[in-house]
PDB file of C-alpha atoms in Angstrom:
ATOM      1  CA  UNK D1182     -75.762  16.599 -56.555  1.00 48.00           C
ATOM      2  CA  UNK D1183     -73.609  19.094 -55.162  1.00 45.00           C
ATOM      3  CA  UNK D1184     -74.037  17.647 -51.841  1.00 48.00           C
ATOM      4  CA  UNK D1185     -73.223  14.486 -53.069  1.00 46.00           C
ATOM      5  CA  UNK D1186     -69.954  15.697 -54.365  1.00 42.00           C
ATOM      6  CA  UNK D1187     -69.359  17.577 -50.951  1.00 49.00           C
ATOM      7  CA  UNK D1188     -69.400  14.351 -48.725  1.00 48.00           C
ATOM      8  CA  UNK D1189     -67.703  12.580 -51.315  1.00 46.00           C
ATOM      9  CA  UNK D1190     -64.863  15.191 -50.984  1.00 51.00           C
ATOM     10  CA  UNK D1191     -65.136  14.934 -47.031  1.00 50.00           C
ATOM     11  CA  UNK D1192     -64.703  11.217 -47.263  1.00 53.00           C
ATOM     12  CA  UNK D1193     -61.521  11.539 -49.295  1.00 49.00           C
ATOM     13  CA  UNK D1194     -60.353  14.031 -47.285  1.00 55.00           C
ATOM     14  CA  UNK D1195     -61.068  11.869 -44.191  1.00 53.00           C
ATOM     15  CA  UNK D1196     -59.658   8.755 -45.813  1.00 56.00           C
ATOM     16  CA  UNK D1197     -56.546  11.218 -46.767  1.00 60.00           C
ATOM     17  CA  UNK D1198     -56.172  12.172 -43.436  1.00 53.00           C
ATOM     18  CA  UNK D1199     -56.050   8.812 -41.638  1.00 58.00           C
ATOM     19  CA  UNK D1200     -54.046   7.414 -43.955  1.00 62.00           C
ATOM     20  CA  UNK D1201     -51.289  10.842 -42.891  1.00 61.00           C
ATOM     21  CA  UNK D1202     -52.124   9.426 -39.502  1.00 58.00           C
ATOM     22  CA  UNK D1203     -51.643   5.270 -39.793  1.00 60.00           C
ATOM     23  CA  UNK D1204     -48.288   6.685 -41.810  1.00 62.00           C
ATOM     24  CA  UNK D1205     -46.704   9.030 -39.006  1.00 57.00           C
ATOM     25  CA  UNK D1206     -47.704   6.514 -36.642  1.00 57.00           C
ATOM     26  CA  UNK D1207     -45.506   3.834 -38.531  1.00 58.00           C
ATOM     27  CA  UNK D1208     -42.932   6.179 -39.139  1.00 55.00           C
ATOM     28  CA  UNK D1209     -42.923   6.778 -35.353  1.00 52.00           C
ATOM     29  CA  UNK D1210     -43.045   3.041 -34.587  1.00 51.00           C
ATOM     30  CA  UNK D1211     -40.301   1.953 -36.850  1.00 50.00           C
ATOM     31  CA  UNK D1212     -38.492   4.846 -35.423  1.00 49.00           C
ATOM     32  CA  UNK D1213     -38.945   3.632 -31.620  1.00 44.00           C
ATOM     33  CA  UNK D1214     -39.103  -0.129 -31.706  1.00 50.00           C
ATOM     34  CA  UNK D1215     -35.641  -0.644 -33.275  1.00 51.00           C
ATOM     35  CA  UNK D1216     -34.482   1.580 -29.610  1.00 49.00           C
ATOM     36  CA  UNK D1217     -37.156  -0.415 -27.599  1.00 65.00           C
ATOM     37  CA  UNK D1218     -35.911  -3.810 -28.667  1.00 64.00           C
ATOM     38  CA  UNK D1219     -32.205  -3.083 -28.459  1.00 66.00           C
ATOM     39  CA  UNK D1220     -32.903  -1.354 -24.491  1.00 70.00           C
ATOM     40  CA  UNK D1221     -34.721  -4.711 -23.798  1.00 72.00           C
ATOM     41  CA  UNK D1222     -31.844  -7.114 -25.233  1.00 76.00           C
ATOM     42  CA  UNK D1223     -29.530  -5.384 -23.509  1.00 77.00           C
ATOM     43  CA  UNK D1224     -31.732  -5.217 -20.130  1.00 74.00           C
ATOM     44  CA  UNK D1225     -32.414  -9.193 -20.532  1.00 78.00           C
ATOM     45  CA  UNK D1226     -28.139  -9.786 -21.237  1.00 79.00           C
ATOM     46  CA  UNK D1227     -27.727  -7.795 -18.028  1.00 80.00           C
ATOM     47  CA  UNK D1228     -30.113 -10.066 -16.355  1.00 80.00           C
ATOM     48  CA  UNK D1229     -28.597 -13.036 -17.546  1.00 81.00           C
ATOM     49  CA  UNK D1230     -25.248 -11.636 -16.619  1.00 82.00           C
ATOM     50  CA  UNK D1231     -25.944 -11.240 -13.070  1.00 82.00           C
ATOM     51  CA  UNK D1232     -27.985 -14.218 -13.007  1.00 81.00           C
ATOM     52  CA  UNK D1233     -24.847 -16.498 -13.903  1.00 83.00           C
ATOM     53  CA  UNK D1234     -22.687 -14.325 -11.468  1.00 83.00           C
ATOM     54  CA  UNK D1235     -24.801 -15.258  -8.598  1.00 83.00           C
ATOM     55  CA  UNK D1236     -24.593 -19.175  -9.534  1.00 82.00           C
ATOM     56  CA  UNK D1237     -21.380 -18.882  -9.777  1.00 83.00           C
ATOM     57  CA  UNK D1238     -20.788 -16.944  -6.531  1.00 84.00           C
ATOM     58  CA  UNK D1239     -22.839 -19.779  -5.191  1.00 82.00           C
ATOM     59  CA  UNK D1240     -21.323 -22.305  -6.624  1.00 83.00           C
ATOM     60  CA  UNK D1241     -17.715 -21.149  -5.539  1.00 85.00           C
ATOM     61  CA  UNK D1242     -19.235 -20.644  -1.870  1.00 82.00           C
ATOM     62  CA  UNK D1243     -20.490 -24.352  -2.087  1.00 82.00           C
ATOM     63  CA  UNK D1244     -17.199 -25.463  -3.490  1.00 81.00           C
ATOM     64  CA  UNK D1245     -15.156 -23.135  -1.010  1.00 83.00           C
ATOM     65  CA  UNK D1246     -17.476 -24.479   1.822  1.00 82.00           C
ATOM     66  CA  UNK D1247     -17.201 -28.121   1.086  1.00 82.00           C
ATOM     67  CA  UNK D1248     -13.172 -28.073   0.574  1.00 82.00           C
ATOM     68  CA  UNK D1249     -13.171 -26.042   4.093  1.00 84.00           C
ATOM     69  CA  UNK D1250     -15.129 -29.322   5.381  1.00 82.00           C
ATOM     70  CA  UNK D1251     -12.807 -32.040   3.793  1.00 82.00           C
ATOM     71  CA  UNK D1252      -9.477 -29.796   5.255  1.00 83.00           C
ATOM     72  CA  UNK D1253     -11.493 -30.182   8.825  1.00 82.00           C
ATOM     73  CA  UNK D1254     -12.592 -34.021   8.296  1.00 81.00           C
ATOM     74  CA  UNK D1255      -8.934 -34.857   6.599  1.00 77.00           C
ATOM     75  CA  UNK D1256      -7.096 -32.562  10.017  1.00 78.00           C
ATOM     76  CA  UNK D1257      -9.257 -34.179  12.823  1.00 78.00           C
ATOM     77  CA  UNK D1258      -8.252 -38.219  10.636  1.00 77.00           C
ATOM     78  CA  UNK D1259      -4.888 -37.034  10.910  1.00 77.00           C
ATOM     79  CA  UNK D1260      -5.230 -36.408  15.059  1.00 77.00           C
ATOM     80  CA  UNK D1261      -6.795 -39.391  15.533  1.00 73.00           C
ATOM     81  CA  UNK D1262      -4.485 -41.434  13.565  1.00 69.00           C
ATOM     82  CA  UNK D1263      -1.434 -39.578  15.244  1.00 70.00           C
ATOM     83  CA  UNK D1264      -2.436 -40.010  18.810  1.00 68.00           C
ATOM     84  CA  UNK D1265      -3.456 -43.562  18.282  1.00 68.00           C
ATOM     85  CA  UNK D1266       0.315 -44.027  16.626  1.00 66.00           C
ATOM     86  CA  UNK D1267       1.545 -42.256  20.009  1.00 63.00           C
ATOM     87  CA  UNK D1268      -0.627 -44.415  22.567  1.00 63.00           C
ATOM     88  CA  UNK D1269       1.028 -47.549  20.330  1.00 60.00           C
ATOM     89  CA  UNK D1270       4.185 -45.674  20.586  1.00 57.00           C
ATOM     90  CA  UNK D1271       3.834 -45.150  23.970  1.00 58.00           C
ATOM     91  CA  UNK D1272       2.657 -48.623  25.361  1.00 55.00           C
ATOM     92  CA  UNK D1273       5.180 -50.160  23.708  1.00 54.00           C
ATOM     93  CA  UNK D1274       8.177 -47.439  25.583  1.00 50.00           C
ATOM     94  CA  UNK D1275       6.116 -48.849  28.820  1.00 51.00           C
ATOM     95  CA  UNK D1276       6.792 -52.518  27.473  1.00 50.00           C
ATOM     96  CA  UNK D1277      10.398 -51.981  27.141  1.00 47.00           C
ATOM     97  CA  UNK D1278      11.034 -49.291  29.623  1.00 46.00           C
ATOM     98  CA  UNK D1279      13.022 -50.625  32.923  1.00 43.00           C
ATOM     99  CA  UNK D1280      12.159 -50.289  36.516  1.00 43.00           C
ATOM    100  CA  UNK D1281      14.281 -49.831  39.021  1.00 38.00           C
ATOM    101  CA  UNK D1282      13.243 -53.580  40.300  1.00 40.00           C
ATOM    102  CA  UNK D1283      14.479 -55.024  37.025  1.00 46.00           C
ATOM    103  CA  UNK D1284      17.404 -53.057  36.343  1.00 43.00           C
ATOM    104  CA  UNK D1285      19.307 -53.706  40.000  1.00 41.00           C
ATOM    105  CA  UNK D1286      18.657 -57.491  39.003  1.00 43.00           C
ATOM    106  CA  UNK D1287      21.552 -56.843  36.056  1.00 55.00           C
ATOM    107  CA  UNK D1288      24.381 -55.249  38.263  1.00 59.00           C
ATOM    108  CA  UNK D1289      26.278 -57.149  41.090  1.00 64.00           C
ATOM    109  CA  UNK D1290      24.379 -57.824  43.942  1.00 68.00           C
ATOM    110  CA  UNK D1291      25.103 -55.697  46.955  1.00 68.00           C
ATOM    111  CA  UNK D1292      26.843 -57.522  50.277  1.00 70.00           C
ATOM    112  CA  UNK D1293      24.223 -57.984  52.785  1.00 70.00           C
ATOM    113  CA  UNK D1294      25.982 -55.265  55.494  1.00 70.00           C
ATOM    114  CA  UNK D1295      25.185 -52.772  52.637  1.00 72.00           C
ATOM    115  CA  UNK D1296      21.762 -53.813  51.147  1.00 71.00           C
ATOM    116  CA  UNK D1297      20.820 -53.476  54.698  1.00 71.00           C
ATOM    117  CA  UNK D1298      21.019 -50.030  54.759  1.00 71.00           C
ATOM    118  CA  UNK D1299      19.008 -49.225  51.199  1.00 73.00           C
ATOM    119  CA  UNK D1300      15.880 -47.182  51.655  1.00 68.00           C
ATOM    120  CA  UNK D1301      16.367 -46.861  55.469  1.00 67.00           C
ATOM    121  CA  UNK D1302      14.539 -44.012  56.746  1.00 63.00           C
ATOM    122  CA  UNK D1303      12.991 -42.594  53.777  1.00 59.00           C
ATOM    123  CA  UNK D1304       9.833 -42.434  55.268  1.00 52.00           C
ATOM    124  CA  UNK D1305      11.322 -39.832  57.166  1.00 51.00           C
ATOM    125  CA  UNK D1306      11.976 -37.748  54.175  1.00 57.00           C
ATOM    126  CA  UNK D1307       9.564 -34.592  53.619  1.00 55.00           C
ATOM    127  CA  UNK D1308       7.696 -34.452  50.419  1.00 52.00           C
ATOM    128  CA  UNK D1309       5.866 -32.093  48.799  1.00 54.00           C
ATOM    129  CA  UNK D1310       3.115 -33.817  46.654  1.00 53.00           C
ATOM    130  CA  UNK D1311       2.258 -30.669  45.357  1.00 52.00           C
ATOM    131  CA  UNK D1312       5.629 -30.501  43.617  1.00 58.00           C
ATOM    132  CA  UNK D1313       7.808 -32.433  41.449  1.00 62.00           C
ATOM    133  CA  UNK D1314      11.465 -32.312  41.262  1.00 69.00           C
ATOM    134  CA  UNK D1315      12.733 -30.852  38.164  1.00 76.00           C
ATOM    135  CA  UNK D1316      13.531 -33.154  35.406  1.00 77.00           C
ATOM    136  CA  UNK D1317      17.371 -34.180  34.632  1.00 78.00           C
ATOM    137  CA  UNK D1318      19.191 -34.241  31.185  1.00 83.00           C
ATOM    138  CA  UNK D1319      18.518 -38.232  30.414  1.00 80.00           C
ATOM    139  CA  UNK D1320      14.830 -37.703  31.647  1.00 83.00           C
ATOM    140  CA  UNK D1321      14.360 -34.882  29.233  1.00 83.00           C
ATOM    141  CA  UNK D1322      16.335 -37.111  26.898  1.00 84.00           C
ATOM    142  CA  UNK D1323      13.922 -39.975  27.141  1.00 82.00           C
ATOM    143  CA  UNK D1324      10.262 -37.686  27.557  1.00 84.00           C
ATOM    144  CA  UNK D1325      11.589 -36.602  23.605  1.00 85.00           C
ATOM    145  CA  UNK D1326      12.556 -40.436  22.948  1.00 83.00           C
ATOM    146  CA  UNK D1327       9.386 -41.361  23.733  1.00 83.00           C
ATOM    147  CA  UNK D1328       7.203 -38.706  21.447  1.00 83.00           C
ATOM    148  CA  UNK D1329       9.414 -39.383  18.098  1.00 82.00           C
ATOM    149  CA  UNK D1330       8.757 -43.448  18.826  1.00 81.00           C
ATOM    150  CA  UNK D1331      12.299 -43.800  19.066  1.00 81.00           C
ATOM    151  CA  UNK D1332      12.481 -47.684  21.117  1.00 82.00           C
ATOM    152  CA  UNK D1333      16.033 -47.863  21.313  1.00 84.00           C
ATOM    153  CA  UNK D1334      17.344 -44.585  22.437  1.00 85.00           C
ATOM    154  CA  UNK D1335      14.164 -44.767  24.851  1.00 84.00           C
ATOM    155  CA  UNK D1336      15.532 -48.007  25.982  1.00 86.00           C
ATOM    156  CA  UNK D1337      19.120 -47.067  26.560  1.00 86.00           C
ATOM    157  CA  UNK D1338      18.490 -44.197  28.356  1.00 85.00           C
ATOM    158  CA  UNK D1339      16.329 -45.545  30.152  1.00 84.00           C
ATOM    159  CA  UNK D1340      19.003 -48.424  31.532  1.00 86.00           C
ATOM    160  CA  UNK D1341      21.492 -45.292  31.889  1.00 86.00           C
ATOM    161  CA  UNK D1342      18.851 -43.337  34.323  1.00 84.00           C
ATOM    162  CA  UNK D1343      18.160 -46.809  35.959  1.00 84.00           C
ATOM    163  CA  UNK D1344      21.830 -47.008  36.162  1.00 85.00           C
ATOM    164  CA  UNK D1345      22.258 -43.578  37.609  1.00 85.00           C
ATOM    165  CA  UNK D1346      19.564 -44.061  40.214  1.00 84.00           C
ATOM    166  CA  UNK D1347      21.563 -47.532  41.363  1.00 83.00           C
ATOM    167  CA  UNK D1348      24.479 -45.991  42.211  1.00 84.00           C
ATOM    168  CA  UNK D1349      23.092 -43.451  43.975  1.00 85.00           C
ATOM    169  CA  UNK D1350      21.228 -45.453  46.185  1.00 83.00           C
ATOM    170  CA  UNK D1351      24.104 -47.590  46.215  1.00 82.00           C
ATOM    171  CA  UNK D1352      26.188 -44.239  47.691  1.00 85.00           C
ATOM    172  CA  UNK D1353      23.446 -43.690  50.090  1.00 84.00           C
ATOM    173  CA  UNK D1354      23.681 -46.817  51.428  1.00 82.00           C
ATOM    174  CA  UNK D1355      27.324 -47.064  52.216  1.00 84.00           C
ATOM    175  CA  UNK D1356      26.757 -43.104  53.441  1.00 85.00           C
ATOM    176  CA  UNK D1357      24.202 -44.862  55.989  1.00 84.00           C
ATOM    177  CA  UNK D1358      26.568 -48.160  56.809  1.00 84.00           C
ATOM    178  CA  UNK D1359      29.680 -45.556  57.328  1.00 86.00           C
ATOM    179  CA  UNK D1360      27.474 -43.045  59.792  1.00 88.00           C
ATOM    180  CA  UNK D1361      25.892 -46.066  61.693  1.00 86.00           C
ATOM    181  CA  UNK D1362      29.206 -47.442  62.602  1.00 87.00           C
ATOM    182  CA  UNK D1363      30.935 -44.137  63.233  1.00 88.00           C
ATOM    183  CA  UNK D1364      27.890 -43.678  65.668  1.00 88.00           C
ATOM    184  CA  UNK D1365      28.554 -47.086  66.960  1.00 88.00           C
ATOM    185  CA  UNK D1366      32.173 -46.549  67.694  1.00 88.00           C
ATOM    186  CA  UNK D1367      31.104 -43.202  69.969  1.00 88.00           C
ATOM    187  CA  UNK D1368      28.625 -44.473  71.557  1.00 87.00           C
ATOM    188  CA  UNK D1369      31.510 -47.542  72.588  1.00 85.00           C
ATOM    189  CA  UNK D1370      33.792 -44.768  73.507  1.00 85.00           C
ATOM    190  CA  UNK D1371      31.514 -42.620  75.314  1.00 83.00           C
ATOM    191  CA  UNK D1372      30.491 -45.777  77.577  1.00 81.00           C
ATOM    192  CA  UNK D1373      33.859 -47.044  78.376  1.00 80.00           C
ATOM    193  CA  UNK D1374      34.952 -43.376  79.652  1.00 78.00           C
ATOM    194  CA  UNK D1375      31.447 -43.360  81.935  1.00 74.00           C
ATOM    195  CA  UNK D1376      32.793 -46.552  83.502  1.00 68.00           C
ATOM    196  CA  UNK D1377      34.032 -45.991  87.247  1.00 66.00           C
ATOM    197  CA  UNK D1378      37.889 -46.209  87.720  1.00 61.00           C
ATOM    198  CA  UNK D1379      38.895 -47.550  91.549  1.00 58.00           C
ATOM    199  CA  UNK D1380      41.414 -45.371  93.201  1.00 57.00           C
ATOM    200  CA  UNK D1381      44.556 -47.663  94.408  1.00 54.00           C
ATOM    201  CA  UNK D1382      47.102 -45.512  96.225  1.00 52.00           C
ATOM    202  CA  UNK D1383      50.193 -47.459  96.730  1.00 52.00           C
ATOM    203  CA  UNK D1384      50.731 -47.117 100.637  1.00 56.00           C
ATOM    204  CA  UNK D1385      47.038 -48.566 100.724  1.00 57.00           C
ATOM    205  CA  UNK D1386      47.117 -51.441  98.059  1.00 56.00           C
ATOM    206  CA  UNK D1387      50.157 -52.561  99.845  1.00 60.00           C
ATOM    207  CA  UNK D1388      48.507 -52.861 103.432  1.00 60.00           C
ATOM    208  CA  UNK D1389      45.568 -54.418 101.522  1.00 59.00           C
ATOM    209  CA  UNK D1390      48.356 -56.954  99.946  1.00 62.00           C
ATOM    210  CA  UNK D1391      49.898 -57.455 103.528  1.00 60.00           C
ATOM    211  CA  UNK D1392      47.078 -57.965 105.269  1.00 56.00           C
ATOM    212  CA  UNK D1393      45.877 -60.516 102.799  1.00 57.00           C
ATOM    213  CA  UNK D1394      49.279 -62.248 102.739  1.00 58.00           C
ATOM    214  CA  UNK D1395      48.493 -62.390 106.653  1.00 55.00           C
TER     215      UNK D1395
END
Protein backbone atom coordinates (compact mmCIF):
# COMPACT_ATOMS: atom_id res chain seq x y z
CA UNK A 1 0.00 0.00 0.00
CA UNK A 2 2.52 2.37 0.92
CA UNK A 3 4.28 1.75 -2.20
CA UNK A 4 1.35 2.27 -4.01
CA UNK A 5 0.90 5.66 -2.55
CA UNK A 6 4.72 6.39 -3.21
CA UNK A 7 4.51 6.00 -7.11
CA UNK A 8 1.30 7.54 -7.07
CA UNK A 9 3.01 10.63 -5.46
CA UNK A 10 6.00 10.27 -8.05
CA UNK A 11 3.53 10.34 -10.88
CA UNK A 12 1.96 13.56 -9.66
CA UNK A 13 5.01 14.94 -9.03
CA UNK A 14 6.18 13.97 -12.56
CA UNK A 15 2.93 15.09 -14.14
CA UNK A 16 3.52 18.45 -11.89
CA UNK A 17 6.72 18.87 -13.21
CA UNK A 18 6.09 18.63 -16.96
CA UNK A 19 3.31 20.51 -16.82
CA UNK A 20 6.10 23.58 -15.01
CA UNK A 21 7.96 22.56 -18.12
CA UNK A 22 5.18 22.63 -21.26
CA UNK A 23 4.28 26.14 -19.21
CA UNK A 24 7.84 27.91 -19.21
CA UNK A 25 8.23 26.63 -22.55
CA UNK A 26 5.00 28.58 -23.70
CA UNK A 27 5.82 31.38 -21.70
CA UNK A 28 9.18 31.40 -23.55
CA UNK A 29 7.52 30.89 -26.94
CA UNK A 30 4.93 33.55 -26.66
CA UNK A 31 7.73 35.61 -25.41
CA UNK A 32 10.02 34.99 -28.65
CA UNK A 33 7.67 34.46 -31.54
CA UNK A 34 5.94 37.87 -31.29
CA UNK A 35 10.14 39.20 -31.88
CA UNK A 36 10.65 36.31 -34.45
CA UNK A 37 7.68 37.23 -36.57
CA UNK A 38 8.10 40.98 -36.45
CA UNK A 39 12.33 40.40 -37.45
CA UNK A 40 10.93 38.25 -40.36
CA UNK A 41 8.18 40.90 -41.63
CA UNK A 42 10.49 43.35 -41.52
CA UNK A 43 13.37 41.12 -43.26
CA UNK A 44 10.67 40.06 -46.08
CA UNK A 45 9.54 44.26 -46.49
CA UNK A 46 13.27 44.82 -46.92
CA UNK A 47 13.33 42.20 -49.52
CA UNK A 48 10.50 43.43 -51.27
CA UNK A 49 11.92 46.89 -51.02
CA UNK A 50 15.01 46.18 -52.82
CA UNK A 51 13.35 43.86 -55.02
CA UNK A 52 11.09 46.76 -56.54
CA UNK A 53 14.24 49.10 -56.51
CA UNK A 54 16.05 46.86 -58.81
CA UNK A 55 12.91 46.69 -61.34
CA UNK A 56 12.74 49.92 -61.24
CA UNK A 57 16.46 50.65 -61.75
CA UNK A 58 15.89 48.31 -64.62
CA UNK A 59 13.15 49.59 -65.87
CA UNK A 60 14.53 53.28 -65.93
CA UNK A 61 17.82 51.77 -67.64
CA UNK A 62 15.45 50.15 -70.32
CA UNK A 63 13.50 53.33 -70.62
CA UNK A 64 16.78 55.56 -70.49
CA UNK A 65 18.32 53.08 -73.07
CA UNK A 66 15.51 53.00 -75.51
CA UNK A 67 14.93 57.02 -75.51
CA UNK A 68 18.95 57.18 -76.06
CA UNK A 69 18.07 54.89 -79.26
CA UNK A 70 15.05 56.95 -80.63
CA UNK A 71 17.40 60.46 -80.05
CA UNK A 72 20.10 58.37 -82.36
CA UNK A 73 17.39 56.90 -84.96
CA UNK A 74 15.36 60.48 -84.90
CA UNK A 75 19.37 62.49 -85.34
CA UNK A 76 20.72 60.14 -88.14
CA UNK A 77 16.48 60.77 -90.07
CA UNK A 78 17.25 64.23 -89.60
CA UNK A 79 20.93 63.89 -91.61
CA UNK A 80 19.57 62.03 -94.11
CA UNK A 81 16.65 64.15 -94.72
CA UNK A 82 18.96 67.35 -94.55
CA UNK A 83 21.57 66.26 -96.98
CA UNK A 84 19.04 64.90 -99.37
CA UNK A 85 17.26 68.63 -99.05
CA UNK A 86 20.95 69.98 -99.83
CA UNK A 87 21.77 67.57 -102.90
CA UNK A 88 18.01 68.94 -104.15
CA UNK A 89 19.20 72.26 -103.10
CA UNK A 90 22.21 71.92 -104.73
CA UNK A 91 21.26 70.38 -108.21
CA UNK A 92 18.89 72.76 -108.63
CA UNK A 93 21.88 75.99 -107.89
CA UNK A 94 23.69 73.75 -110.80
CA UNK A 95 20.36 74.08 -112.92
CA UNK A 96 20.24 77.72 -112.61
CA UNK A 97 23.81 78.59 -112.07
CA UNK A 98 25.51 80.39 -115.30
CA UNK A 99 28.61 79.51 -117.16
CA UNK A 100 30.76 81.63 -118.51
CA UNK A 101 29.54 80.21 -122.15
CA UNK A 102 26.01 81.34 -121.40
CA UNK A 103 26.52 84.46 -119.69
CA UNK A 104 28.93 86.23 -122.60
CA UNK A 105 25.87 85.22 -124.91
CA UNK A 106 23.78 88.21 -122.86
CA UNK A 107 26.36 91.15 -123.20
CA UNK A 108 27.35 92.81 -126.58
CA UNK A 109 29.29 90.81 -128.69
CA UNK A 110 32.94 91.70 -128.92
CA UNK A 111 34.37 93.21 -132.54
CA UNK A 112 36.20 90.52 -134.20
CA UNK A 113 39.92 92.50 -133.87
CA UNK A 114 39.21 92.00 -130.09
CA UNK A 115 37.57 88.51 -129.71
CA UNK A 116 40.63 87.55 -131.53
CA UNK A 117 42.77 88.09 -128.87
CA UNK A 118 40.54 86.22 -125.89
CA UNK A 119 42.30 83.31 -124.28
CA UNK A 120 45.49 83.77 -126.40
CA UNK A 121 48.33 82.22 -124.78
CA UNK A 122 46.92 80.86 -121.72
CA UNK A 123 48.35 77.71 -122.22
CA UNK A 124 51.36 79.43 -121.47
CA UNK A 125 50.23 80.33 -118.06
CA UNK A 126 51.83 78.25 -115.02
CA UNK A 127 49.48 76.45 -112.79
CA UNK A 128 49.72 74.89 -109.79
CA UNK A 129 47.11 72.01 -109.60
CA UNK A 130 48.04 71.49 -106.25
CA UNK A 131 46.60 74.88 -105.35
CA UNK A 132 43.60 76.89 -105.74
CA UNK A 133 43.34 80.54 -105.85
CA UNK A 134 41.71 81.99 -102.92
CA UNK A 135 38.09 82.60 -103.11
CA UNK A 136 36.66 86.33 -103.78
CA UNK A 137 33.81 88.18 -101.89
CA UNK A 138 30.80 87.12 -104.50
CA UNK A 139 32.28 83.49 -104.51
CA UNK A 140 32.11 83.34 -100.78
CA UNK A 141 28.81 85.11 -101.28
CA UNK A 142 27.37 82.42 -103.47
CA UNK A 143 29.28 79.00 -101.60
CA UNK A 144 26.74 80.49 -98.45
CA UNK A 145 23.84 81.08 -101.15
CA UNK A 146 24.06 77.82 -102.08
CA UNK A 147 23.97 75.94 -98.41
CA UNK A 148 20.80 78.12 -97.09
CA UNK A 149 18.93 77.06 -100.67
CA UNK A 150 18.73 80.54 -101.41
CA UNK A 151 17.98 80.31 -105.73
CA UNK A 152 17.85 83.82 -106.30
CA UNK A 153 20.67 85.44 -104.53
CA UNK A 154 22.63 82.22 -105.86
CA UNK A 155 21.49 83.24 -109.23
CA UNK A 156 22.34 86.90 -109.15
CA UNK A 157 25.54 86.53 -107.93
CA UNK A 158 26.25 84.22 -109.90
CA UNK A 159 25.46 86.58 -113.25
CA UNK A 160 27.52 89.36 -111.22
CA UNK A 161 30.77 86.89 -110.93
CA UNK A 162 29.99 85.84 -114.60
CA UNK A 163 29.84 89.46 -115.20
CA UNK A 164 33.06 90.21 -113.43
CA UNK A 165 34.96 87.45 -115.16
CA UNK A 166 33.65 89.07 -118.77
CA UNK A 167 35.12 92.12 -118.33
CA UNK A 168 38.13 90.96 -117.29
CA UNK A 169 38.76 88.88 -120.05
CA UNK A 170 37.33 91.53 -122.00
CA UNK A 171 40.44 93.91 -120.45
CA UNK A 172 42.81 91.21 -121.24
CA UNK A 173 41.95 91.11 -124.54
CA UNK A 174 42.25 94.70 -125.53
CA UNK A 175 45.66 94.51 -123.11
CA UNK A 176 46.73 91.76 -125.83
CA UNK A 177 45.25 93.77 -129.13
CA UNK A 178 47.10 97.12 -127.67
CA UNK A 179 50.68 95.14 -127.01
CA UNK A 180 50.43 93.24 -130.41
CA UNK A 181 50.15 96.39 -132.34
CA UNK A 182 52.57 98.43 -130.27
CA UNK A 183 54.93 95.41 -131.13
CA UNK A 184 53.85 95.71 -134.66
CA UNK A 185 54.57 99.36 -135.00
CA UNK A 186 58.47 98.59 -133.66
CA UNK A 187 59.07 95.98 -135.42
CA UNK A 188 57.88 98.53 -138.71
CA UNK A 189 60.18 101.06 -137.29
CA UNK A 190 63.03 98.98 -136.51
CA UNK A 191 62.95 97.62 -140.28
CA UNK A 192 62.65 100.83 -142.06
CA UNK A 193 65.84 102.27 -140.05
CA UNK A 194 67.83 98.75 -141.12
CA UNK A 195 67.06 99.75 -144.71
CA UNK A 196 70.30 100.99 -146.67
CA UNK A 197 70.35 104.79 -147.46
CA UNK A 198 72.52 105.61 -150.94
CA UNK A 199 75.03 108.31 -150.46
CA UNK A 200 74.43 111.19 -153.27
CA UNK A 201 77.06 113.91 -152.91
CA UNK A 202 76.12 116.78 -155.02
CA UNK A 203 79.39 117.30 -157.19
CA UNK A 204 78.76 113.48 -158.06
CA UNK A 205 74.90 113.31 -158.70
CA UNK A 206 75.48 116.20 -160.94
CA UNK A 207 78.22 114.48 -163.22
CA UNK A 208 75.90 111.42 -163.02
CA UNK A 209 72.97 113.97 -164.30
CA UNK A 210 75.43 115.40 -167.02
CA UNK A 211 76.64 112.52 -168.23
CA UNK A 212 73.19 111.11 -168.63
CA UNK A 213 71.92 114.32 -170.25
CA UNK A 214 74.97 113.47 -172.69
Amino acid sequence: MNNFVQKKDQSLTISSKSEEIQEITSQQNSTLNPITRKDAREHLEDLQKRFQAVVRRKKEGASRKRNIQEEQTSKKLEEKNLDRENDLKTKNIKKHKWSFASATTEFTPLPQSIAHYIGMNSQLKDVDHGRLNPKGILEKQLDQAIREGNLNLATKLSDEIAEQDYKKTVKEAIERKEFAEAKQREEKARANRKKPKLKWGFETKQRWETKSNM
